[in-house]
Tab-separated table of C-alpha atoms in Angstrom:
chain	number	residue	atom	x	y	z
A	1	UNK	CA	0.000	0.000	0.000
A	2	UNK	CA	1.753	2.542	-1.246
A	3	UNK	CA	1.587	5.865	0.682
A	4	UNK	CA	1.961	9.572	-0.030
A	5	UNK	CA	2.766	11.178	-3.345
A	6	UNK	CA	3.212	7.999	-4.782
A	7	UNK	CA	-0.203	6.944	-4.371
A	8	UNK	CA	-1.973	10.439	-4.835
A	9	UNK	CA	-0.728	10.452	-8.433
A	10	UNK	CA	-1.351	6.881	-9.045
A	11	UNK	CA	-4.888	7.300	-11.335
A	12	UNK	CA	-6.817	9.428	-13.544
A	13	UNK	CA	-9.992	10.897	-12.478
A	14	UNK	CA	-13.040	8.509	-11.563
A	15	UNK	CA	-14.624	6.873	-14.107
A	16	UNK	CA	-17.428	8.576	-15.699
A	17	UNK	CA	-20.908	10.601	-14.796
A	18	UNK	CA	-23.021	9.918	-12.646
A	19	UNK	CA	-25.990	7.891	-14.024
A	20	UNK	CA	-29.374	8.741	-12.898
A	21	UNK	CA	-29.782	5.219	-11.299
A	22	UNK	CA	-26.717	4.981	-9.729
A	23	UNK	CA	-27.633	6.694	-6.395
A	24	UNK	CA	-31.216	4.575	-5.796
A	25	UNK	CA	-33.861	5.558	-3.729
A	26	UNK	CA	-33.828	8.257	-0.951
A	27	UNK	CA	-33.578	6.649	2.464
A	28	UNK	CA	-36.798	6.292	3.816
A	29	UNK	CA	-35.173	6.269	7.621
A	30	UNK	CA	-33.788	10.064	7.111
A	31	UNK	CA	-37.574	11.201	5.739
A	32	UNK	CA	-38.190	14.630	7.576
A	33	UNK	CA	-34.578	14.601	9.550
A	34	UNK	CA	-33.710	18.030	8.607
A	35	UNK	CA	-30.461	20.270	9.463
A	36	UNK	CA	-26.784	19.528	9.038
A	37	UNK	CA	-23.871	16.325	9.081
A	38	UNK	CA	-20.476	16.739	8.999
A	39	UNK	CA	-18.365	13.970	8.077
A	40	UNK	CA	-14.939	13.620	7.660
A	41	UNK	CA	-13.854	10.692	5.286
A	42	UNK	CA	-10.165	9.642	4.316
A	43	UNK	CA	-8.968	11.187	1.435
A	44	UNK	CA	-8.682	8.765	-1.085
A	45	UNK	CA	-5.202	8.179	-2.851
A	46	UNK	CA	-7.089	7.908	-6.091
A	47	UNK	CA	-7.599	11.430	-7.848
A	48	UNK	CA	-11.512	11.957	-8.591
A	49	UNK	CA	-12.252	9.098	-6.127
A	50	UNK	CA	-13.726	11.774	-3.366
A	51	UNK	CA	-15.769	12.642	-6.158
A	52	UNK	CA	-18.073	9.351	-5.890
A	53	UNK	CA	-18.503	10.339	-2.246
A	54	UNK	CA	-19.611	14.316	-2.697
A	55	UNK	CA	-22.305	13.255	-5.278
A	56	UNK	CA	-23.995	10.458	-2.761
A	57	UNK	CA	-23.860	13.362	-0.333
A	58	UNK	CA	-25.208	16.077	-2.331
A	59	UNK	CA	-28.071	13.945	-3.453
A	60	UNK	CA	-28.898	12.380	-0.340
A	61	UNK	CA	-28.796	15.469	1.058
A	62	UNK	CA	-31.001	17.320	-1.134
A	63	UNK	CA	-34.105	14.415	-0.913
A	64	UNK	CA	-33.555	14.811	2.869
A	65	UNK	CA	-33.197	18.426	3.449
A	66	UNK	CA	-30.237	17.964	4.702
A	67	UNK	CA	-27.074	20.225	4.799
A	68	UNK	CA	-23.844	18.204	4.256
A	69	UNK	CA	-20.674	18.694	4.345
A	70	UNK	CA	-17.761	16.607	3.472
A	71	UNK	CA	-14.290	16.880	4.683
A	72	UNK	CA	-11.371	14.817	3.273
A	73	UNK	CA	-8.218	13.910	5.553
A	74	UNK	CA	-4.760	12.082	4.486
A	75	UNK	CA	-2.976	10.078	6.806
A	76	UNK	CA	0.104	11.507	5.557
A	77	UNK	CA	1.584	12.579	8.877
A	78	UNK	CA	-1.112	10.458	10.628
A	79	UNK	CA	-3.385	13.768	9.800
A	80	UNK	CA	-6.403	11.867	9.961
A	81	UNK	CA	-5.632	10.177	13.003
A	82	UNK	CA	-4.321	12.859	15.060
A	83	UNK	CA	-8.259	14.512	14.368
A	84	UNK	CA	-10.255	11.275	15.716
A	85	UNK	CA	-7.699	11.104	18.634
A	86	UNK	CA	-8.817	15.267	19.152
A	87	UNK	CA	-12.299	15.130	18.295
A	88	UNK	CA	-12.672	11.905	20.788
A	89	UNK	CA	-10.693	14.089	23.966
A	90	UNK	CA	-12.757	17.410	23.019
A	91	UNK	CA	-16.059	15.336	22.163
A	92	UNK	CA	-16.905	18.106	19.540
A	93	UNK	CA	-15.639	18.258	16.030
A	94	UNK	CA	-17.631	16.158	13.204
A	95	UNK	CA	-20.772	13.970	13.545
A	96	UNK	CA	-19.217	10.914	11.619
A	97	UNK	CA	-15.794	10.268	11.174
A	98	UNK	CA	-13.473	7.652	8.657
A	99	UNK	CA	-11.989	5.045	11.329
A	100	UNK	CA	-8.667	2.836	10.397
A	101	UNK	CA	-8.856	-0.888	11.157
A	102	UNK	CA	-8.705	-1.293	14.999
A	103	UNK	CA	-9.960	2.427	15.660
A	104	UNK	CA	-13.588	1.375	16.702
A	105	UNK	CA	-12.029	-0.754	19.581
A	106	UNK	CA	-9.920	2.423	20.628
A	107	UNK	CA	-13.009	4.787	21.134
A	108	UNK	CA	-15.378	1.937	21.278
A	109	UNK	CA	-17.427	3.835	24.135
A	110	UNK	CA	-17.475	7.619	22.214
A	111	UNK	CA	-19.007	5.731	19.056
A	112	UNK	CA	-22.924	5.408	17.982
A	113	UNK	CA	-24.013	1.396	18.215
A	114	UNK	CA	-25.116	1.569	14.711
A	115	UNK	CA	-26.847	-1.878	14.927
A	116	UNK	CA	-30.024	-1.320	13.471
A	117	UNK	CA	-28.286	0.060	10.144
A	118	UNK	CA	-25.965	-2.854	9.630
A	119	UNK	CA	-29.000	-5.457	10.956
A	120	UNK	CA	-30.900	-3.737	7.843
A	121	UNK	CA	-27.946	-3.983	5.486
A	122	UNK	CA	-27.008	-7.789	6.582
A	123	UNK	CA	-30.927	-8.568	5.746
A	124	UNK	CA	-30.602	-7.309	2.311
A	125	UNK	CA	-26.832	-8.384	1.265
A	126	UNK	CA	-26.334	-11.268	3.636
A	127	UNK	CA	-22.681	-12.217	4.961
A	128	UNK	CA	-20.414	-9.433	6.217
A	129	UNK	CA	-17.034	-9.340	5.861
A	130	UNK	CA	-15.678	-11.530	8.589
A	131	UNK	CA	-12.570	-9.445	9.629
A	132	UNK	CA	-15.082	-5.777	9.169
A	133	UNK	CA	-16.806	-7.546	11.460
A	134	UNK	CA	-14.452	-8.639	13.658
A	135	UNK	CA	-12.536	-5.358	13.901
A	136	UNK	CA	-15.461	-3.340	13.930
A	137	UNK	CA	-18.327	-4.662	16.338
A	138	UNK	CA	-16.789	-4.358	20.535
A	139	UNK	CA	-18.668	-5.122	23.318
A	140	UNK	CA	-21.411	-6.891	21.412
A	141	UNK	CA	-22.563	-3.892	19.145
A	142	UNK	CA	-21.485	-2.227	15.819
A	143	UNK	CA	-19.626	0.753	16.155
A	144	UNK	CA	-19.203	1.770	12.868
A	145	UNK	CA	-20.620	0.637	9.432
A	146	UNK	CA	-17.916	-0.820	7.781
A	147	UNK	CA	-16.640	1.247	4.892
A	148	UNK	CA	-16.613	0.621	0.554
A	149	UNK	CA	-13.974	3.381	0.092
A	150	UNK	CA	-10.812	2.994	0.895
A	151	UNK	CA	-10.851	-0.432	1.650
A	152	UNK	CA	-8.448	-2.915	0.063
A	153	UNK	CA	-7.347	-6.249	-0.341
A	154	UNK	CA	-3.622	-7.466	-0.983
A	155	UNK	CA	-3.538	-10.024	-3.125
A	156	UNK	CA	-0.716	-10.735	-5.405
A	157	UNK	CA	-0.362	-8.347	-8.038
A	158	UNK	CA	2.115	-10.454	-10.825
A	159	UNK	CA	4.066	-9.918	-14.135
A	160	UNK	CA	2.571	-12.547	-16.510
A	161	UNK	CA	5.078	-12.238	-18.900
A	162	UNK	CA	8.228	-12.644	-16.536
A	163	UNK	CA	6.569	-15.305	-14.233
A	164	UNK	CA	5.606	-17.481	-18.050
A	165	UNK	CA	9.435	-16.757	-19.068
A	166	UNK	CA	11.316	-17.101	-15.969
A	167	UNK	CA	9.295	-19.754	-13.696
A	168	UNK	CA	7.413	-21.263	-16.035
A	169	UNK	CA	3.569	-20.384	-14.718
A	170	UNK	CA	0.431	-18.850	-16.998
A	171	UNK	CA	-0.996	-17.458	-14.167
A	172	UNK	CA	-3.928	-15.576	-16.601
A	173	UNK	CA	-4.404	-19.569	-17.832
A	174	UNK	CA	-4.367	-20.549	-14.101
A	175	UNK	CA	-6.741	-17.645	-12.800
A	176	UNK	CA	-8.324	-16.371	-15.883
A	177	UNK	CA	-10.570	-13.230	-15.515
A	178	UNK	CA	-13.819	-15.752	-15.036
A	179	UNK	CA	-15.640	-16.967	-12.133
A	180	UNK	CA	-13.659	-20.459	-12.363
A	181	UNK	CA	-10.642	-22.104	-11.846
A	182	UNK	CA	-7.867	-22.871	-15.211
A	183	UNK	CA	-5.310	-25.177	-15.343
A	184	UNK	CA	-2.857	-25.590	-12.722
A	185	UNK	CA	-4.653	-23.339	-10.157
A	186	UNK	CA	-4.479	-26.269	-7.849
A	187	UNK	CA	-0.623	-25.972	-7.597
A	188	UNK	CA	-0.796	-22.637	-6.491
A	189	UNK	CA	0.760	-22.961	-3.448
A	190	UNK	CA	3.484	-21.320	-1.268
A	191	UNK	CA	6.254	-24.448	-2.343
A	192	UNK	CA	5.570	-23.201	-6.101
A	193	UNK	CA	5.461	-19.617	-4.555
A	194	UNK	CA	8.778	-20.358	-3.612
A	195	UNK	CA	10.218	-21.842	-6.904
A	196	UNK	CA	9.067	-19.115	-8.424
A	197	UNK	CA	10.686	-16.713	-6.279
A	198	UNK	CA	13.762	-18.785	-6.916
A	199	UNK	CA	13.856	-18.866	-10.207
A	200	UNK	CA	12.857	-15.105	-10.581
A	201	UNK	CA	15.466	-14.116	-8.080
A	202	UNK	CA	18.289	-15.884	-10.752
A	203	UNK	CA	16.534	-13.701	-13.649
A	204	UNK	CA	17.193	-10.529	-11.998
A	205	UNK	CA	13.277	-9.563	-11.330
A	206	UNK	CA	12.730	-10.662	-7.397
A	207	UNK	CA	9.495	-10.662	-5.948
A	208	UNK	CA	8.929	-7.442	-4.168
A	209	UNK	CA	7.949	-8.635	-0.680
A	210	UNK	CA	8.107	-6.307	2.203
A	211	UNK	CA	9.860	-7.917	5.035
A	212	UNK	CA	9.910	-4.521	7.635
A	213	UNK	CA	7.292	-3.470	10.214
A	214	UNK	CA	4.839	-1.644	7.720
A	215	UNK	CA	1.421	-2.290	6.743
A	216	UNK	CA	1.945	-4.151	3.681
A	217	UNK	CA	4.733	-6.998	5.228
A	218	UNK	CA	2.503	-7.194	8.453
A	219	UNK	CA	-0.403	-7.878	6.503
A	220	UNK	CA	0.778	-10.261	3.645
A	221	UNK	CA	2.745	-12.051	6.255
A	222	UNK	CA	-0.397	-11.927	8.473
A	223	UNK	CA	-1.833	-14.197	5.533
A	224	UNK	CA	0.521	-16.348	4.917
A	225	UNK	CA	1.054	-17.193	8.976
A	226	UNK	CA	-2.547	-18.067	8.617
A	227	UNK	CA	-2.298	-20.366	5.679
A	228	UNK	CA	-0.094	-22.713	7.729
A	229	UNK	CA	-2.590	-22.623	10.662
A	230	UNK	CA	0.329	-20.686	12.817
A	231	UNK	CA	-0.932	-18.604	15.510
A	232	UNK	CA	0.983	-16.292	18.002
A	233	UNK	CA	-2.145	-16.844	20.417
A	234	UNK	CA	-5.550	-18.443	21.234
A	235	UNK	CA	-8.810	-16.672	20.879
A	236	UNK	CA	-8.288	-15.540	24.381
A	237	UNK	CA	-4.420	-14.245	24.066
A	238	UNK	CA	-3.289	-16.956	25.818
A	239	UNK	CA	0.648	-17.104	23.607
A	240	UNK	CA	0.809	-20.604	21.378
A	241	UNK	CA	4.531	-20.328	20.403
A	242	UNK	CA	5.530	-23.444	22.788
A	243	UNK	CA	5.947	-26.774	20.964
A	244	UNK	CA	4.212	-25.098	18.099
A	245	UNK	CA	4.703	-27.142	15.247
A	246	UNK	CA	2.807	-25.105	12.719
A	247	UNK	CA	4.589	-21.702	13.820
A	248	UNK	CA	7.954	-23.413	13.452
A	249	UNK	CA	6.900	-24.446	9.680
A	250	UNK	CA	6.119	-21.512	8.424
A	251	UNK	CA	9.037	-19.546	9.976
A	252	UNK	CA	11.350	-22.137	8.273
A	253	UNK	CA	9.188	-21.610	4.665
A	254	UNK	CA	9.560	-17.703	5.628
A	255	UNK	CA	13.193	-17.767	6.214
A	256	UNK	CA	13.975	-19.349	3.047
A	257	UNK	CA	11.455	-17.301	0.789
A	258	UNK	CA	13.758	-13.975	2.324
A	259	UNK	CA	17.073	-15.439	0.182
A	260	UNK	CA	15.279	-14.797	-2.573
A	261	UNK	CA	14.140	-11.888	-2.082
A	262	UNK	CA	16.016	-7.809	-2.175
A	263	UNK	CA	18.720	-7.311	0.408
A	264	UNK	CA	16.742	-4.371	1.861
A	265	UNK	CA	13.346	-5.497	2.143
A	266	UNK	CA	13.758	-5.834	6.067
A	267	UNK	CA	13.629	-1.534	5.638
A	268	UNK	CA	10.809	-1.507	2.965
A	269	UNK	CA	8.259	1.169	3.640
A	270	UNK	CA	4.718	1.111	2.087
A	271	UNK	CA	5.667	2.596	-1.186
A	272	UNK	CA	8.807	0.553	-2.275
A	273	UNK	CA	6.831	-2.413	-2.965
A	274	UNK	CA	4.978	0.119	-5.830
A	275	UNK	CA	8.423	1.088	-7.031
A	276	UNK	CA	10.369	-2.101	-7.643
A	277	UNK	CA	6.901	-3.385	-9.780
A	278	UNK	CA	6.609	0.414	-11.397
A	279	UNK	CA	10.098	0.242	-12.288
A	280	UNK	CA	10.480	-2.963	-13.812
A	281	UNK	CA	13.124	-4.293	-11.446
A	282	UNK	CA	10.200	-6.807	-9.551
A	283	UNK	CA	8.089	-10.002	-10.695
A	284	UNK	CA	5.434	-9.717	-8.155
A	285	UNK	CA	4.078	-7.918	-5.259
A	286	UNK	CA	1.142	-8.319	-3.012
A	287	UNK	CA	-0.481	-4.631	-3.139
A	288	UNK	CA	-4.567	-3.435	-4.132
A	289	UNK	CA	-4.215	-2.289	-7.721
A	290	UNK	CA	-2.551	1.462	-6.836
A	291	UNK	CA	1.208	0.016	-8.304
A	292	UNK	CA	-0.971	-1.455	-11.811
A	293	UNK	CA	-2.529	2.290	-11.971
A	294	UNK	CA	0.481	4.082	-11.548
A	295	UNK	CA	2.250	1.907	-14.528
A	296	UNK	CA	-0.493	2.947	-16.535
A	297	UNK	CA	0.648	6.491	-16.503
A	298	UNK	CA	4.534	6.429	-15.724
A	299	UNK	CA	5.243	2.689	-17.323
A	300	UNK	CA	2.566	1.292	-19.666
A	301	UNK	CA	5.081	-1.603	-20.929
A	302	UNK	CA	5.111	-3.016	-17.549
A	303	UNK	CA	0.765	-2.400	-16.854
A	304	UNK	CA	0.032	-4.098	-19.838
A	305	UNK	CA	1.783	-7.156	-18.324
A	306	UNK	CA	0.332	-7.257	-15.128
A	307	UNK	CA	-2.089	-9.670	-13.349
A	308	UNK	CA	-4.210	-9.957	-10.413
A	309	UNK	CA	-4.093	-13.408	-8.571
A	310	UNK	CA	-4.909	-14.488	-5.531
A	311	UNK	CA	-2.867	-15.366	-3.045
A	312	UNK	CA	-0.810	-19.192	-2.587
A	313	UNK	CA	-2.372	-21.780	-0.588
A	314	UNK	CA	-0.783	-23.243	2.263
A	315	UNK	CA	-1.326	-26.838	4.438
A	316	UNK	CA	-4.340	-24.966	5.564
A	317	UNK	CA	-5.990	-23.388	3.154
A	318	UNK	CA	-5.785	-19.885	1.200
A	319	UNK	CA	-6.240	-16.718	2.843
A	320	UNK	CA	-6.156	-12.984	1.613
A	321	UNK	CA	-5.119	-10.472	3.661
A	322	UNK	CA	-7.674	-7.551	4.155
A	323	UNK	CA	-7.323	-3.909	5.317
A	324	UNK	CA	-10.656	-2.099	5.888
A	325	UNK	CA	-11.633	1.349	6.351
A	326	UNK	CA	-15.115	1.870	9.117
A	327	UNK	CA	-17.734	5.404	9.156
A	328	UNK	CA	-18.447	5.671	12.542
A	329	UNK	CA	-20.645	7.973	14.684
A	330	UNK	CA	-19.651	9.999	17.121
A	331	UNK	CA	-21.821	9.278	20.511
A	332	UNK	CA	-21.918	12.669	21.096
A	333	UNK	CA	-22.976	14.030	17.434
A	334	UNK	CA	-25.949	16.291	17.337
A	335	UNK	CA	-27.883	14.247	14.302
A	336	UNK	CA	-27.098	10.551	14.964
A	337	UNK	CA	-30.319	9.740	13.060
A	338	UNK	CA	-29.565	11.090	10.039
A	339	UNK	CA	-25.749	10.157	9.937
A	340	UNK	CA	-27.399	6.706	10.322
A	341	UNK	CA	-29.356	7.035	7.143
A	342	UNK	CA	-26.960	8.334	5.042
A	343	UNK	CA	-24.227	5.730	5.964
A	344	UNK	CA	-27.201	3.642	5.398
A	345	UNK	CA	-27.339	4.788	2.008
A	346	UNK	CA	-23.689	4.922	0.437
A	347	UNK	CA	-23.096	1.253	1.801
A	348	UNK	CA	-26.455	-0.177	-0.306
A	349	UNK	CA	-24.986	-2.032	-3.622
A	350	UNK	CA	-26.020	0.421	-5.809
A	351	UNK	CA	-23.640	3.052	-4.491
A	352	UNK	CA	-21.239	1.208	-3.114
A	353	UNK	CA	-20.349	0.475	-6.772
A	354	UNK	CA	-20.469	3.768	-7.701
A	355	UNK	CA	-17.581	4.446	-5.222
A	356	UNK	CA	-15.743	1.201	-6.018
A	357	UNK	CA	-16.517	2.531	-10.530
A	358	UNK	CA	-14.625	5.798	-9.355
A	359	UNK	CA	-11.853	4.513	-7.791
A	360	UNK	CA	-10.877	2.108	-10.880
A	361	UNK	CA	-12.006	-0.953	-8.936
A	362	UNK	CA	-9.587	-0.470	-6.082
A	363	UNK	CA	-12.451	0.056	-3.076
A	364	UNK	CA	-13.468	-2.882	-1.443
A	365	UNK	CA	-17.362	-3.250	-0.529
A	366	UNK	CA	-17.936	-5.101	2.623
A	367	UNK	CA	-20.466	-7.570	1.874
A	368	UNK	CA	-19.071	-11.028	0.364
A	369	UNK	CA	-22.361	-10.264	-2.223
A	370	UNK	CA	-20.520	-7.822	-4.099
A	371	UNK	CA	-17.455	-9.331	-5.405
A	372	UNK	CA	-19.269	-9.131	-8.687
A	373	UNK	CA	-18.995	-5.291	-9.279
A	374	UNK	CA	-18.428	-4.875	-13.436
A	375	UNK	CA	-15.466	-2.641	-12.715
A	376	UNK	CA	-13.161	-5.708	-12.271
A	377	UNK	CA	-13.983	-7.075	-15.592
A	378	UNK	CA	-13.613	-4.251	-17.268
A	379	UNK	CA	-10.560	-2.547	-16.330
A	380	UNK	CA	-7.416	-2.360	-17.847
A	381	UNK	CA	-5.116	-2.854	-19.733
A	382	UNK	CA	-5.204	-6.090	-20.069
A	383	UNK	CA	-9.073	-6.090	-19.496
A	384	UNK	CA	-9.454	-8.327	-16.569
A	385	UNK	CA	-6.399	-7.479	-15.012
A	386	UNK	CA	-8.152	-6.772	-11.899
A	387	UNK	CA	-11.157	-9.361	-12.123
A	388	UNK	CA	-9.229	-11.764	-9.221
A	389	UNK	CA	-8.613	-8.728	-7.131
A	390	UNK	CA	-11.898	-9.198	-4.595
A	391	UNK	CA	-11.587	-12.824	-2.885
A	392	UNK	CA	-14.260	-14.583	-5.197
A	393	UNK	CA	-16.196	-18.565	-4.190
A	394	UNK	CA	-14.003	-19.896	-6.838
A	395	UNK	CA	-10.904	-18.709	-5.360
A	396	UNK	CA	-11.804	-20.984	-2.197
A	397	UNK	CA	-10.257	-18.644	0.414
A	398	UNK	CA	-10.757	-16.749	3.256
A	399	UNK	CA	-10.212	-12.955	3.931
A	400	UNK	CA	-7.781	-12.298	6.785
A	401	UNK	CA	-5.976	-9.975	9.340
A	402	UNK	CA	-2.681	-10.380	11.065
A	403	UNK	CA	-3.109	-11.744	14.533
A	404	UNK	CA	-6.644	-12.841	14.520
A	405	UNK	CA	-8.192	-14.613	16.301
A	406	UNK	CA	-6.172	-13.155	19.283
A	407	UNK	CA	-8.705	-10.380	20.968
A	408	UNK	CA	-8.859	-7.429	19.255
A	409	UNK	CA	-7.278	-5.232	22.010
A	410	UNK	CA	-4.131	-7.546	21.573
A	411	UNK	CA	-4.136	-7.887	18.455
A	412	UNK	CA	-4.021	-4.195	18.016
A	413	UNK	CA	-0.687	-4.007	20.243
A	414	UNK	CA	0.732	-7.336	17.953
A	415	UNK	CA	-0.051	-5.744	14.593
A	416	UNK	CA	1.232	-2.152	15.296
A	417	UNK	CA	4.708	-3.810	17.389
A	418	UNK	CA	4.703	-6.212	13.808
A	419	UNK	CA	5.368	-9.180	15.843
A	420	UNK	CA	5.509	-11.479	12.947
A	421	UNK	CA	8.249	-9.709	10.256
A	422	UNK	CA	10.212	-9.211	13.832
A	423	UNK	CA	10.222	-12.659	14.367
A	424	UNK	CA	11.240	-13.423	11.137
A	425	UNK	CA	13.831	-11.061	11.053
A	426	UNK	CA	14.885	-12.348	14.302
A	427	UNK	CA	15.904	-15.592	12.938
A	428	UNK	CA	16.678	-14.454	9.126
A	429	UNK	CA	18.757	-11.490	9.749
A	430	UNK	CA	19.920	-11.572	13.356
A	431	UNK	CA	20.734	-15.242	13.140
A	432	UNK	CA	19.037	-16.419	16.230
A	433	UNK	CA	17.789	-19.746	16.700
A	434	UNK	CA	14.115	-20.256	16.382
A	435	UNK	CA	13.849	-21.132	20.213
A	436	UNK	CA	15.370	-17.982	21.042
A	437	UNK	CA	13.643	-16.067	18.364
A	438	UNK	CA	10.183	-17.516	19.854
A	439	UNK	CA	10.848	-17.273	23.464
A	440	UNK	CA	11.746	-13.117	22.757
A	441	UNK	CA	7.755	-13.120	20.837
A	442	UNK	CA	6.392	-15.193	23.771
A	443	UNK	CA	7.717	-12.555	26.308
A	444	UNK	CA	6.795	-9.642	23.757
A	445	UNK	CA	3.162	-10.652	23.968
A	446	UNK	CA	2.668	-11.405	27.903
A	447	UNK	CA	4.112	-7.796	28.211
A	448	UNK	CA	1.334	-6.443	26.407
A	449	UNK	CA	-0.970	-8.161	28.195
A	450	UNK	CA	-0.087	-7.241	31.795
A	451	UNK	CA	-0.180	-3.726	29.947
């Protein structure tokens, strides 16, 4: 996930007007709430993606009497979270606010239970998104609708053309842009990952991986720890690193995927992922479509070559790591009802992909029901570059975030201390025996939970 500059000049402008369907129905919850909402949403990396946002507003809006107005913040200098962490300590400031991942467990008690919006939503477009869900209901409530813009998957984004020359694999053969499976998807696995990675490192175009304490290695690692079944803890943070055969597995796998990988990944940030693909000098990266986008512009010989596949399959399955955005409420906001209702609105399908259309297919929607949004079969070049981007049934996987199922609270303190590159990094770079490397983690996490 690239961050920044690099990001902000990643895409054209959204994609196209705004047809006279594409905003449905006025809300029949916000009939008569008159007045004024203020909400401040993240401000998209994706020029002209805001734009998807002001129209739902201004419309909604208008068929509800309602004055709105729309603030955008980056988290370039942790802008945007530096104004929750304000408004929540003054309890004034706007009446809805964008959260990142664990935020509604941080101000769990200053945000709206917004339960009978997503009980309405859930009726209409069944499953949630297991990790929104996780990270976003506390205490047995919703505190924030879970978010279409600015959420993203990571799966891997791949040069066809090296991969086919260098490794061997047609990954557009293997994951074509169709709901099914081609041939040899069932060998996509982390030991061909690994062959791959091999044989690409020898060609001179090694896979991009982030190995540092980012958001991008925490989270692609968080997916591949999960694919061998290897958890840190138990649902209740008790630490599983003792006699943990799985953990010890897929530290050994992870250790020898980092010889094949750049020197200097262990002090990647969030953007040099992006470059190394942009640039040429990389096979494969696991990134949301921002590093395709900005080829398109800076290096179209290397865009038209690019493809979206999901991520390897380990001894336990295939997971895909998932980084979500949440709108929540401020409990002491003056118009509750009527931030209800229009959060309400923007998440039903019809406008959730209207955001997802503006942003070039890189927002996420957070019901499993929508993984069929025409964007990712039409985008491109090639078209249906992006088609395997949202986790799909015929992928047969499971979103994911680092550190589940530990308790959220914990979790939190895992993912932000990146436990799991450490630990690699531990044992890959500081040359320390696994036993020491896990009894360091196992003392890392009781600290954090005697606080």
């Amino acid at each position: 996930m690239a961050k920044g500059l690099t990001r902000r000049g990643a895409m054209r402008a959204g994609a196209g007007v705004l047809a006279a369907g594409a905003v449905g129905a006025p809300m029949v919850h916000a009939q008569g709430s008159a007045g004024s909402l203020r909400f401040a949403f993240w401000d998209h990396w994706v020029p002209g993606a805001n734009g998807a946002l002001q129209q739902l507003a201004q419309r909604w809006g208008e068929r509800n009497r309602v004055n709105m107005t729309l603030d955008f913040i980056n988290t370039t200098g942790n802008q945007l979270q530096l104004t929750i962490a304000a408004q929540a300590q003054s309890r004034s400031g706007h009446d809805g606010i964008s959260l990142l991942p664990w935020d509604p467990g941080t101000y769990a008690n200053q945000l709206e239970p917004v339960d009978d919006v997503m009980g309405r939503l859930s009726q209409k477009y069944g499953q949630v998104n297991p990790i929104a869900e996780f990270l976003a209901k506390r205490g047995g409530a919703w505190r924030g609708v879970p978010a279409t813009s600015g959420t993203q998957t990571k799966p891997a984004l791949a040069r066809f053309d090296l991969l086919q020359q260098h490794a061997g694999l047609d990954i557009r053969a293997m994951w074509p842009a169709r709901n099914e499976r081609g041939p040899g998807s069932d060998q996509w696995t982390w030991d061909t990952f690994l062959r791959a990675a091999e044989a690409c490192h020898r060609a001179g175009v090694p896979f991009g991986l982030p190995m540092g304490q980012f958001t991008d290695a925490v989270d692609w690692v968080g997916a591949l720890f999960a694919s061998y079944g290897a958890r840190l803890t138990d649902e209740r943070g008790n630490p599983t690193v003792r006699n943990n055969q799985e953990l010890r597995q897929v530290l050994d796998y992870a250790v020898r995927l980092s010889r094949f990988l750049p020197n200097d990944v262990w002090a990647w940030d969030d953007a040099s992922n992006n470059r190394a693909l942009i640039s040429g000098r990389s096979a494969l990266i696991f990134n949301p479509p921002s590093a395709w986008a900005v080829a398109k512009r800076d290096a179209p010989q290397v865009a038209e070559n690019c493809w979206t596949i999901p991520m390897p399959s380990g001894p336990r399955g295939r997971f895909l790591a998932y980084l979500p955005y949440v709108t929540g409420i401020w409990a002491f906001g003056r118009n509750k009802n009527a931030a209800k209702a229009f959060l309400e609105f923007i998440t039903e399908r019809e406008n959730a992909e209207f955001t997802s259309t503006f942003s070039q297919g890189y927002d996420i929607p957070p019901f499993l029901s929508m993984a069929d949004f025409r964007v990712w079969e039409t985008e491109g070049p090639p078209v249906g570059t992006i088609f395997n981007y949202p986790l799909k049934p015929h992928h047969q996987a499971s979103y994911s975030i680092a550190f589940s199922p530990a308790p959220p609270d914990l979790a939190q303190q895992m993912y932000i201390q990146a436990l799991n590159t450490k630990l690699i990094a531990r044992i890959a770079q500081g040359n320390e025996s696994v036993d020491a490397a896990l009894g360091w983690v196992e003392r890392e996490i009781n600290n954090m939970r005697r606080g």
